[in-house]
């Protein structure tokens, strides 16, 4: 449960809006604290994590510097929360960015696995929803009410936060560990992640699993057909085998993956060359051995849809044995022959 919270109003300076800073922390009852905590933390649905970075020294990242001061001395909470709000105000360089309330929250000694770790949350609300307030008309009690009056108003919906960052007080030397979401990009996908927080994805098992799957998918769908004669059914089979490999194994080893999935030495060589070019182009490094992240596999597998689209008449979804599908051509045209045991 959080122990400190302050809210500022951060407008868009490009549109002539103001920055309104609060001089004191919010004092809330227990029920409101619980409600806000559920609202703030409910948006973090993924295990994807980030870290602060800087183009020079890490201490030159304004948000990193401010949260470091708070973690070191909670007495600086109000001062540094104000600095964070000022930085967010200056970060708006796009007129489409919406102003809103900025909550800075300190979570003290929250348990993570077997450890206890402090966290700082930075949450921004932007969208406004309409709602109705209904009042009794006349009468001093409900039994004496003649009717009701309805008043329309606007406020913050508690269903989903617009922007959020949760900073864990560990791995300071590499830029802390963060969970970050942006549910309202407003036509500016860089404002929250780049211009304000300046974060990048952490080089961990989630990252390596995600990137390994995506580079393999790109290779199968784009590069493989250019170098080898492969049918769409063969491509679908490759995709199925690869995602099944990641589902069934606890650890990824490139040599094992190549032997079980790619198999052909020419395809293996082609893939290794493609992976090297991909890493250089994206300026990343995908490890050849790493623990497989189950969460990353689950999230990424939706991109591995093994579908053969036939004109505008049929779609064939391939989930299993490639040998149960044959392709041919006769006087009526091209065809696929599917073998099965029973309809389900």
Short mmCIF file of N, CA and C in Angstrom, two decimals, residues 34-198:
data_model
loop_
_atom_site.label_atom_id
_atom_site.label_comp_id
_atom_site.label_asym_id
_atom_site.label_seq_id
_atom_site.Cartn_x
_atom_site.Cartn_y
_atom_site.Cartn_z
N UNK A 34 -7.13 2.28 -1.12
CA UNK A 34 -7.28 0.96 -1.74
C UNK A 34 -7.82 1.07 -3.16
N UNK A 35 -8.80 1.94 -3.36
CA UNK A 35 -9.38 2.13 -4.68
C UNK A 35 -8.35 2.68 -5.67
N UNK A 36 -7.57 3.67 -5.25
CA UNK A 36 -6.56 4.26 -6.13
C UNK A 36 -5.43 3.28 -6.41
N UNK A 37 -5.06 2.48 -5.42
CA UNK A 37 -3.99 1.50 -5.63
C UNK A 37 -4.40 0.49 -6.69
N UNK A 38 -5.63 0.02 -6.63
CA UNK A 38 -6.13 -0.90 -7.66
C UNK A 38 -6.14 -0.24 -9.04
N UNK A 39 -6.52 1.02 -9.06
CA UNK A 39 -6.55 1.79 -10.32
C UNK A 39 -5.15 1.96 -10.89
N UNK A 40 -4.20 2.35 -10.05
CA UNK A 40 -2.84 2.60 -10.51
C UNK A 40 -2.15 1.32 -10.99
N UNK A 41 -2.25 0.27 -10.21
CA UNK A 41 -1.47 -0.94 -10.50
C UNK A 41 -2.17 -1.91 -11.44
N UNK A 42 -3.46 -1.68 -11.71
CA UNK A 42 -4.22 -2.62 -12.54
C UNK A 42 -3.84 -2.63 -14.00
N UNK A 43 -3.07 -1.64 -14.44
CA UNK A 43 -2.74 -1.55 -15.87
C UNK A 43 -1.49 -2.34 -16.25
N UNK A 44 -0.75 -2.83 -15.27
CA UNK A 44 0.49 -3.54 -15.57
C UNK A 44 0.19 -5.02 -15.81
N UNK A 45 -0.03 -5.36 -17.09
CA UNK A 45 -0.48 -6.71 -17.45
C UNK A 45 0.63 -7.57 -18.02
N UNK A 46 1.81 -7.02 -18.25
CA UNK A 46 2.86 -7.76 -18.92
C UNK A 46 4.12 -7.82 -18.07
N UNK A 47 4.95 -8.81 -18.33
CA UNK A 47 6.22 -8.95 -17.63
C UNK A 47 7.35 -8.23 -18.36
N UNK A 48 7.02 -7.52 -19.42
CA UNK A 48 8.02 -6.74 -20.15
C UNK A 48 8.53 -5.61 -19.25
N UNK A 49 9.85 -5.48 -19.10
CA UNK A 49 10.41 -4.46 -18.21
C UNK A 49 11.39 -3.56 -18.96
N UNK A 50 11.62 -2.40 -18.37
CA UNK A 50 12.45 -1.36 -18.99
C UNK A 50 13.50 -0.87 -18.00
N UNK A 51 14.39 -0.02 -18.49
CA UNK A 51 15.38 0.63 -17.64
C UNK A 51 15.63 2.04 -18.16
N UNK A 52 15.98 2.96 -17.25
CA UNK A 52 16.34 4.30 -17.66
C UNK A 52 17.66 4.27 -18.43
N UNK A 53 17.83 5.21 -19.35
CA UNK A 53 19.13 5.36 -20.01
C UNK A 53 19.34 6.84 -20.31
N UNK A 54 20.55 7.18 -20.73
CA UNK A 54 20.88 8.55 -21.10
C UNK A 54 21.88 8.51 -22.24
N UNK A 55 21.86 9.55 -23.05
CA UNK A 55 22.83 9.63 -24.15
C UNK A 55 24.23 9.96 -23.64
N UNK A 56 24.33 10.39 -22.38
CA UNK A 56 25.64 10.65 -21.77
C UNK A 56 25.76 9.85 -20.49
N UNK A 57 25.63 10.50 -19.34
CA UNK A 57 25.68 9.80 -18.06
C UNK A 57 24.26 9.58 -17.55
N UNK A 58 24.04 8.45 -16.89
CA UNK A 58 22.71 8.08 -16.43
C UNK A 58 22.12 9.13 -15.50
N UNK A 59 22.96 9.78 -14.69
CA UNK A 59 22.48 10.79 -13.76
C UNK A 59 21.88 11.98 -14.49
N UNK A 60 22.17 12.14 -15.78
CA UNK A 60 21.61 13.24 -16.57
C UNK A 60 20.19 12.96 -17.04
N UNK A 61 19.67 11.75 -16.77
CA UNK A 61 18.27 11.46 -17.05
C UNK A 61 17.45 12.07 -15.90
N UNK A 62 16.59 13.07 -16.18
CA UNK A 62 15.91 13.79 -15.10
C UNK A 62 15.04 12.91 -14.20
N UNK A 63 14.28 11.98 -14.78
CA UNK A 63 13.40 11.15 -13.95
C UNK A 63 14.23 10.18 -13.11
N UNK A 64 15.28 9.59 -13.71
CA UNK A 64 16.18 8.72 -12.95
C UNK A 64 16.77 9.47 -11.76
N UNK A 65 17.23 10.70 -12.00
CA UNK A 65 17.84 11.49 -10.94
C UNK A 65 16.85 11.77 -9.82
N UNK A 66 15.61 12.11 -10.17
CA UNK A 66 14.61 12.45 -9.15
C UNK A 66 14.20 11.23 -8.32
N UNK A 67 13.95 10.10 -8.97
CA UNK A 67 13.52 8.92 -8.20
C UNK A 67 14.67 8.40 -7.34
N UNK A 68 15.91 8.57 -7.80
CA UNK A 68 17.07 8.17 -6.99
C UNK A 68 17.12 8.97 -5.70
N UNK A 69 16.84 10.28 -5.80
CA UNK A 69 16.83 11.13 -4.61
C UNK A 69 15.74 10.71 -3.64
N UNK A 70 14.57 10.34 -4.17
CA UNK A 70 13.47 9.93 -3.30
C UNK A 70 13.79 8.61 -2.61
N UNK A 71 14.33 7.65 -3.37
CA UNK A 71 14.69 6.36 -2.78
C UNK A 71 15.73 6.55 -1.67
N UNK A 72 16.65 7.49 -1.86
CA UNK A 72 17.70 7.73 -0.86
C UNK A 72 17.19 8.49 0.36
N UNK A 73 16.19 9.36 0.15
CA UNK A 73 15.68 10.18 1.25
C UNK A 73 14.23 10.56 0.98
N UNK A 74 13.31 9.90 1.67
CA UNK A 74 11.87 10.14 1.43
C UNK A 74 11.46 11.57 1.77
N UNK A 75 12.28 12.29 2.55
CA UNK A 75 11.96 13.68 2.88
C UNK A 75 11.99 14.57 1.64
N UNK A 76 12.61 14.09 0.57
CA UNK A 76 12.70 14.86 -0.67
C UNK A 76 11.55 14.56 -1.62
N UNK A 77 10.57 13.80 -1.15
CA UNK A 77 9.48 13.35 -2.02
C UNK A 77 8.77 14.51 -2.72
N UNK A 78 8.31 15.51 -1.95
CA UNK A 78 7.56 16.61 -2.54
C UNK A 78 8.40 17.41 -3.53
N UNK A 79 9.63 17.69 -3.16
CA UNK A 79 10.52 18.48 -4.02
C UNK A 79 10.79 17.77 -5.33
N UNK A 80 11.12 16.50 -5.27
CA UNK A 80 11.45 15.77 -6.49
C UNK A 80 10.20 15.46 -7.32
N UNK A 81 9.06 15.27 -6.66
CA UNK A 81 7.81 15.08 -7.41
C UNK A 81 7.50 16.33 -8.22
N UNK A 82 7.80 17.48 -7.68
CA UNK A 82 7.62 18.74 -8.39
C UNK A 82 8.57 18.80 -9.60
N UNK A 83 9.81 18.36 -9.41
CA UNK A 83 10.77 18.34 -10.52
C UNK A 83 10.32 17.41 -11.64
N UNK A 84 9.73 16.27 -11.26
CA UNK A 84 9.22 15.33 -12.26
C UNK A 84 8.10 15.97 -13.06
N UNK A 85 7.20 16.67 -12.38
CA UNK A 85 6.09 17.35 -13.06
C UNK A 85 6.60 18.43 -14.00
N UNK A 86 7.61 19.19 -13.58
CA UNK A 86 8.18 20.24 -14.43
C UNK A 86 8.81 19.62 -15.68
N UNK A 87 9.48 18.49 -15.50
CA UNK A 87 10.11 17.82 -16.64
C UNK A 87 9.06 17.32 -17.62
N UNK A 88 7.96 16.75 -17.11
CA UNK A 88 6.89 16.28 -17.98
C UNK A 88 6.28 17.45 -18.76
N UNK A 89 6.12 18.58 -18.10
CA UNK A 89 5.56 19.78 -18.74
C UNK A 89 6.46 20.22 -19.91
N UNK A 90 7.77 20.19 -19.71
CA UNK A 90 8.71 20.60 -20.75
C UNK A 90 8.81 19.57 -21.87
N UNK A 91 8.44 18.33 -21.58
CA UNK A 91 8.59 17.25 -22.56
C UNK A 91 7.55 17.32 -23.68
N UNK A 92 6.48 18.07 -23.48
CA UNK A 92 5.41 18.15 -24.48
C UNK A 92 5.87 19.00 -25.66
N UNK A 93 6.10 18.36 -26.79
CA UNK A 93 6.51 19.06 -28.01
C UNK A 93 5.52 18.84 -29.14
N UNK A 94 4.37 18.27 -28.80
CA UNK A 94 3.37 17.93 -29.79
C UNK A 94 2.01 18.46 -29.32
N UNK A 95 1.32 19.25 -30.14
CA UNK A 95 0.03 19.81 -29.71
C UNK A 95 -1.05 18.77 -29.46
N UNK A 96 -0.86 17.53 -29.94
CA UNK A 96 -1.86 16.48 -29.73
C UNK A 96 -1.77 15.86 -28.35
N UNK A 97 -0.67 16.09 -27.63
CA UNK A 97 -0.53 15.54 -26.29
C UNK A 97 -1.53 16.20 -25.36
N UNK A 98 -2.31 15.40 -24.65
CA UNK A 98 -3.34 15.92 -23.76
C UNK A 98 -2.79 16.22 -22.38
N UNK A 99 -3.26 17.32 -21.80
CA UNK A 99 -2.91 17.61 -20.42
C UNK A 99 -3.68 16.70 -19.48
N UNK A 100 -3.28 16.71 -18.21
CA UNK A 100 -3.99 15.87 -17.25
C UNK A 100 -3.35 15.92 -15.88
N UNK A 101 -3.88 15.13 -14.96
CA UNK A 101 -3.33 15.06 -13.61
C UNK A 101 -2.16 14.10 -13.57
N UNK A 102 -1.11 14.49 -12.87
CA UNK A 102 0.07 13.64 -12.69
C UNK A 102 0.16 13.25 -11.23
N UNK A 103 0.05 11.96 -10.95
CA UNK A 103 0.17 11.44 -9.59
C UNK A 103 1.58 10.87 -9.40
N UNK A 104 2.25 11.29 -8.35
CA UNK A 104 3.51 10.68 -7.94
C UNK A 104 3.23 9.94 -6.64
N UNK A 105 3.56 8.65 -6.61
CA UNK A 105 3.15 7.80 -5.48
C UNK A 105 4.35 7.01 -4.98
N UNK A 106 4.49 6.92 -3.65
CA UNK A 106 5.57 6.14 -3.05
C UNK A 106 4.99 4.90 -2.37
N UNK A 107 5.43 3.73 -2.85
CA UNK A 107 5.01 2.45 -2.28
C UNK A 107 6.16 1.95 -1.41
N UNK A 108 5.91 1.85 -0.11
CA UNK A 108 6.98 1.51 0.81
C UNK A 108 6.99 0.03 1.17
N UNK A 109 8.19 -0.60 1.05
CA UNK A 109 8.39 -1.98 1.48
C UNK A 109 7.35 -2.94 0.92
N UNK A 110 7.07 -2.81 -0.40
CA UNK A 110 6.16 -3.75 -1.05
C UNK A 110 6.90 -5.05 -1.34
N UNK A 111 6.29 -6.19 -1.05
CA UNK A 111 6.96 -7.47 -1.22
C UNK A 111 6.99 -7.88 -2.68
N UNK A 112 8.19 -8.25 -3.16
CA UNK A 112 8.38 -8.79 -4.50
C UNK A 112 9.11 -10.12 -4.37
N UNK A 113 8.43 -11.23 -4.65
CA UNK A 113 8.98 -12.57 -4.44
C UNK A 113 9.37 -12.70 -2.97
N UNK A 114 10.65 -12.98 -2.70
CA UNK A 114 11.10 -13.15 -1.32
C UNK A 114 11.74 -11.88 -0.77
N UNK A 115 11.72 -10.81 -1.54
CA UNK A 115 12.35 -9.57 -1.12
C UNK A 115 11.29 -8.50 -0.85
N UNK A 116 11.70 -7.47 -0.11
CA UNK A 116 10.86 -6.31 0.07
C UNK A 116 11.54 -5.14 -0.62
N UNK A 117 10.81 -4.45 -1.45
CA UNK A 117 11.42 -3.39 -2.26
C UNK A 117 10.48 -2.20 -2.34
N UNK A 118 11.04 -1.00 -2.16
CA UNK A 118 10.26 0.22 -2.35
C UNK A 118 10.02 0.45 -3.84
N UNK A 119 8.91 1.14 -4.15
CA UNK A 119 8.60 1.46 -5.54
C UNK A 119 8.07 2.89 -5.62
N UNK A 120 8.30 3.52 -6.74
CA UNK A 120 7.74 4.84 -7.02
C UNK A 120 6.88 4.73 -8.27
N UNK A 121 5.65 5.20 -8.17
CA UNK A 121 4.75 5.17 -9.31
C UNK A 121 4.54 6.57 -9.87
N UNK A 122 4.54 6.68 -11.19
CA UNK A 122 4.24 7.94 -11.88
C UNK A 122 3.07 7.65 -12.80
N UNK A 123 1.93 8.29 -12.54
CA UNK A 123 0.70 7.98 -13.26
C UNK A 123 0.08 9.26 -13.81
N UNK A 124 -0.37 9.23 -15.06
CA UNK A 124 -0.98 10.40 -15.67
C UNK A 124 -2.36 10.06 -16.21
N UNK A 125 -3.35 10.87 -15.85
CA UNK A 125 -4.69 10.72 -16.39
C UNK A 125 -4.92 11.80 -17.44
N UNK A 126 -5.59 11.44 -18.52
CA UNK A 126 -5.81 12.38 -19.62
C UNK A 126 -7.26 12.40 -20.09
N UNK A 127 -7.82 11.27 -20.35
CA UNK A 127 -9.18 11.21 -20.88
C UNK A 127 -10.21 11.53 -19.80
N UNK A 128 -11.31 12.12 -20.22
CA UNK A 128 -12.43 12.40 -19.33
C UNK A 128 -13.67 11.67 -19.83
N UNK A 129 -14.39 11.03 -18.91
CA UNK A 129 -15.62 10.33 -19.26
C UNK A 129 -16.81 11.07 -18.66
N UNK A 130 -17.93 11.02 -19.36
CA UNK A 130 -19.16 11.62 -18.84
C UNK A 130 -19.83 10.65 -17.87
N UNK A 131 -20.45 11.20 -16.84
CA UNK A 131 -21.22 10.37 -15.91
C UNK A 131 -22.40 11.18 -15.39
N UNK A 132 -23.35 10.49 -14.79
CA UNK A 132 -24.57 11.14 -14.29
C UNK A 132 -24.61 11.06 -12.76
N UNK A 133 -25.04 12.14 -12.16
CA UNK A 133 -25.30 12.16 -10.72
C UNK A 133 -26.82 12.33 -10.53
N UNK A 134 -27.42 11.48 -9.73
CA UNK A 134 -28.87 11.48 -9.55
C UNK A 134 -29.20 11.88 -8.11
N UNK A 135 -30.06 12.93 -7.97
CA UNK A 135 -30.40 13.46 -6.66
C UNK A 135 -31.90 13.32 -6.41
N UNK A 136 -32.29 13.07 -5.17
CA UNK A 136 -33.72 13.10 -4.83
C UNK A 136 -34.27 14.51 -5.00
N UNK A 137 -35.48 14.64 -5.46
CA UNK A 137 -36.13 15.93 -5.67
C UNK A 137 -37.12 16.17 -4.54
N UNK A 138 -36.87 17.27 -3.79
CA UNK A 138 -37.71 17.62 -2.65
C UNK A 138 -37.67 16.51 -1.59
N UNK A 139 -38.39 16.69 -0.53
CA UNK A 139 -38.47 15.66 0.50
C UNK A 139 -37.20 15.56 1.31
N UNK A 140 -37.33 15.28 2.60
CA UNK A 140 -36.17 15.16 3.48
C UNK A 140 -35.68 13.73 3.61
N UNK A 141 -36.47 12.77 3.13
CA UNK A 141 -36.07 11.36 3.17
C UNK A 141 -36.53 10.69 1.89
N UNK A 142 -35.99 9.50 1.63
CA UNK A 142 -36.33 8.80 0.39
C UNK A 142 -37.81 8.45 0.32
N UNK A 143 -38.45 8.26 1.48
CA UNK A 143 -39.87 7.91 1.48
C UNK A 143 -40.74 9.09 1.08
N UNK A 144 -40.18 10.33 1.15
CA UNK A 144 -40.95 11.52 0.83
C UNK A 144 -40.58 12.12 -0.53
N UNK A 145 -39.71 11.44 -1.26
CA UNK A 145 -39.22 11.98 -2.53
C UNK A 145 -40.33 12.04 -3.57
N UNK A 146 -40.44 13.18 -4.25
CA UNK A 146 -41.42 13.34 -5.32
C UNK A 146 -40.87 12.79 -6.65
N UNK A 147 -39.57 12.82 -6.79
CA UNK A 147 -38.93 12.36 -8.02
C UNK A 147 -37.42 12.53 -7.90
N UNK A 148 -36.75 12.53 -9.02
CA UNK A 148 -35.30 12.65 -9.02
C UNK A 148 -34.84 13.67 -10.05
N UNK A 149 -33.68 14.24 -9.79
CA UNK A 149 -33.03 15.15 -10.72
C UNK A 149 -31.72 14.54 -11.19
N UNK A 150 -31.37 14.76 -12.45
CA UNK A 150 -30.14 14.21 -13.02
C UNK A 150 -29.21 15.35 -13.41
N UNK A 151 -27.97 15.21 -13.01
CA UNK A 151 -26.96 16.21 -13.35
C UNK A 151 -25.83 15.52 -14.11
N UNK A 152 -25.44 16.06 -15.25
CA UNK A 152 -24.36 15.51 -16.06
C UNK A 152 -23.05 16.15 -15.65
N UNK A 153 -21.99 15.31 -15.57
CA UNK A 153 -20.67 15.83 -15.20
C UNK A 153 -19.61 15.00 -15.92
N UNK A 154 -18.35 15.41 -15.80
CA UNK A 154 -17.23 14.67 -16.39
C UNK A 154 -16.18 14.41 -15.33
N UNK A 155 -15.50 13.27 -15.46
CA UNK A 155 -14.46 12.94 -14.51
C UNK A 155 -13.56 11.85 -15.03
N UNK A 156 -12.72 11.33 -14.15
CA UNK A 156 -11.74 10.30 -14.51
C UNK A 156 -12.35 8.92 -14.33
N UNK A 157 -12.30 8.12 -15.37
CA UNK A 157 -12.76 6.74 -15.25
C UNK A 157 -11.70 5.91 -14.55
N UNK A 158 -12.11 5.03 -13.65
CA UNK A 158 -11.17 4.19 -12.91
C UNK A 158 -10.97 2.83 -13.58
N UNK A 159 -11.37 2.72 -14.84
CA UNK A 159 -11.24 1.43 -15.53
C UNK A 159 -9.82 1.19 -16.03
N UNK A 160 -9.15 2.26 -16.51
CA UNK A 160 -7.80 2.07 -17.07
C UNK A 160 -7.03 3.39 -17.04
N UNK A 161 -5.82 3.37 -16.48
CA UNK A 161 -4.97 4.56 -16.44
C UNK A 161 -4.46 4.85 -17.85
N UNK A 162 -4.25 6.13 -18.15
CA UNK A 162 -3.76 6.49 -19.49
C UNK A 162 -2.26 6.23 -19.64
N UNK A 163 -1.49 6.69 -18.68
CA UNK A 163 -0.04 6.50 -18.74
C UNK A 163 0.47 6.14 -17.34
N UNK A 164 1.43 5.21 -17.29
CA UNK A 164 1.91 4.77 -15.98
C UNK A 164 3.34 4.26 -16.08
N UNK A 165 4.08 4.48 -14.99
CA UNK A 165 5.42 3.92 -14.86
C UNK A 165 5.62 3.53 -13.40
N UNK A 166 6.13 2.34 -13.17
CA UNK A 166 6.39 1.85 -11.83
C UNK A 166 7.87 1.52 -11.74
N UNK A 167 8.59 2.24 -10.86
CA UNK A 167 10.05 2.09 -10.76
C UNK A 167 10.37 1.31 -9.50
N UNK A 168 11.07 0.19 -9.65
CA UNK A 168 11.47 -0.67 -8.53
C UNK A 168 12.85 -0.24 -8.03
N UNK A 169 13.02 -0.20 -6.73
CA UNK A 169 14.29 0.23 -6.15
C UNK A 169 15.30 -0.92 -6.15
N UNK A 170 15.65 -1.36 -7.34
CA UNK A 170 16.75 -2.31 -7.49
C UNK A 170 17.41 -2.10 -8.85
N UNK A 171 18.62 -2.63 -9.02
CA UNK A 171 19.41 -2.46 -10.24
C UNK A 171 19.64 -0.99 -10.59
N UNK A 172 19.90 -0.18 -9.58
CA UNK A 172 20.10 1.25 -9.81
C UNK A 172 21.24 1.52 -10.78
N UNK A 173 22.31 0.76 -10.66
CA UNK A 173 23.50 1.01 -11.48
C UNK A 173 23.23 0.85 -12.97
N UNK A 174 22.22 0.06 -13.34
CA UNK A 174 21.90 -0.11 -14.76
C UNK A 174 20.62 0.63 -15.16
N UNK A 175 20.09 1.49 -14.26
CA UNK A 175 18.92 2.28 -14.63
C UNK A 175 17.62 1.82 -14.02
N UNK A 176 17.68 1.10 -12.90
CA UNK A 176 16.50 0.57 -12.22
C UNK A 176 15.72 -0.40 -13.13
N UNK A 177 14.68 -0.98 -12.56
CA UNK A 177 13.75 -1.85 -13.29
C UNK A 177 12.39 -1.16 -13.29
N UNK A 178 11.81 -1.00 -14.49
CA UNK A 178 10.53 -0.32 -14.61
C UNK A 178 9.51 -1.17 -15.34
N UNK A 179 8.25 -1.00 -14.95
CA UNK A 179 7.11 -1.44 -15.76
C UNK A 179 6.48 -0.16 -16.31
N UNK A 180 6.19 -0.14 -17.62
CA UNK A 180 5.70 1.09 -18.25
C UNK A 180 4.55 0.76 -19.19
N UNK A 181 3.50 1.59 -19.16
CA UNK A 181 2.39 1.45 -20.10
C UNK A 181 1.98 2.83 -20.61
N UNK A 182 1.51 2.85 -21.84
CA UNK A 182 0.94 4.07 -22.44
C UNK A 182 -0.30 3.65 -23.21
N UNK A 183 -1.45 3.89 -22.62
CA UNK A 183 -2.72 3.47 -23.21
C UNK A 183 -3.40 4.58 -24.01
N UNK A 184 -2.74 5.73 -24.13
CA UNK A 184 -3.35 6.86 -24.84
C UNK A 184 -2.25 7.68 -25.50
N UNK A 185 -1.76 7.18 -26.65
CA UNK A 185 -0.59 7.79 -27.28
C UNK A 185 -0.91 9.11 -27.97
N UNK A 186 -2.15 9.40 -28.26
CA UNK A 186 -2.56 10.69 -28.81
C UNK A 186 -1.78 11.09 -30.05
N UNK A 187 -1.39 10.13 -30.87
CA UNK A 187 -0.64 10.47 -32.06
C UNK A 187 0.83 10.75 -31.80
N UNK A 188 1.31 10.58 -30.56
CA UNK A 188 2.72 10.81 -30.23
C UNK A 188 3.22 9.63 -29.42
N UNK A 189 3.82 8.66 -30.08
CA UNK A 189 4.24 7.44 -29.42
C UNK A 189 5.55 7.61 -28.63
N UNK A 190 6.21 8.77 -28.79
CA UNK A 190 7.51 8.97 -28.13
C UNK A 190 7.39 9.78 -26.84
N UNK A 191 6.28 10.47 -26.64
CA UNK A 191 6.15 11.43 -25.54
C UNK A 191 6.42 10.80 -24.17
N UNK A 192 5.81 9.66 -23.88
CA UNK A 192 5.93 9.06 -22.55
C UNK A 192 7.20 8.23 -22.39
N UNK A 193 7.47 7.36 -23.35
CA UNK A 193 8.62 6.45 -23.25
C UNK A 193 9.95 7.17 -23.49
N UNK A 194 10.01 8.03 -24.50
CA UNK A 194 11.28 8.62 -24.92
C UNK A 194 11.49 10.03 -24.37
N UNK A 195 10.55 10.94 -24.67
CA UNK A 195 10.75 12.34 -24.31
C UNK A 195 10.71 12.57 -22.80
N UNK A 196 9.85 11.85 -22.11
CA UNK A 196 9.72 12.03 -20.66
C UNK A 196 10.59 11.06 -19.87
N UNK A 197 10.27 9.77 -19.93
CA UNK A 197 10.99 8.79 -19.12
C UNK A 197 12.39 8.49 -19.65
N UNK A 198 12.51 8.42 -20.95
CA UNK A 198 13.75 7.99 -21.63
C UNK A 198 14.16 6.61 -21.11
#
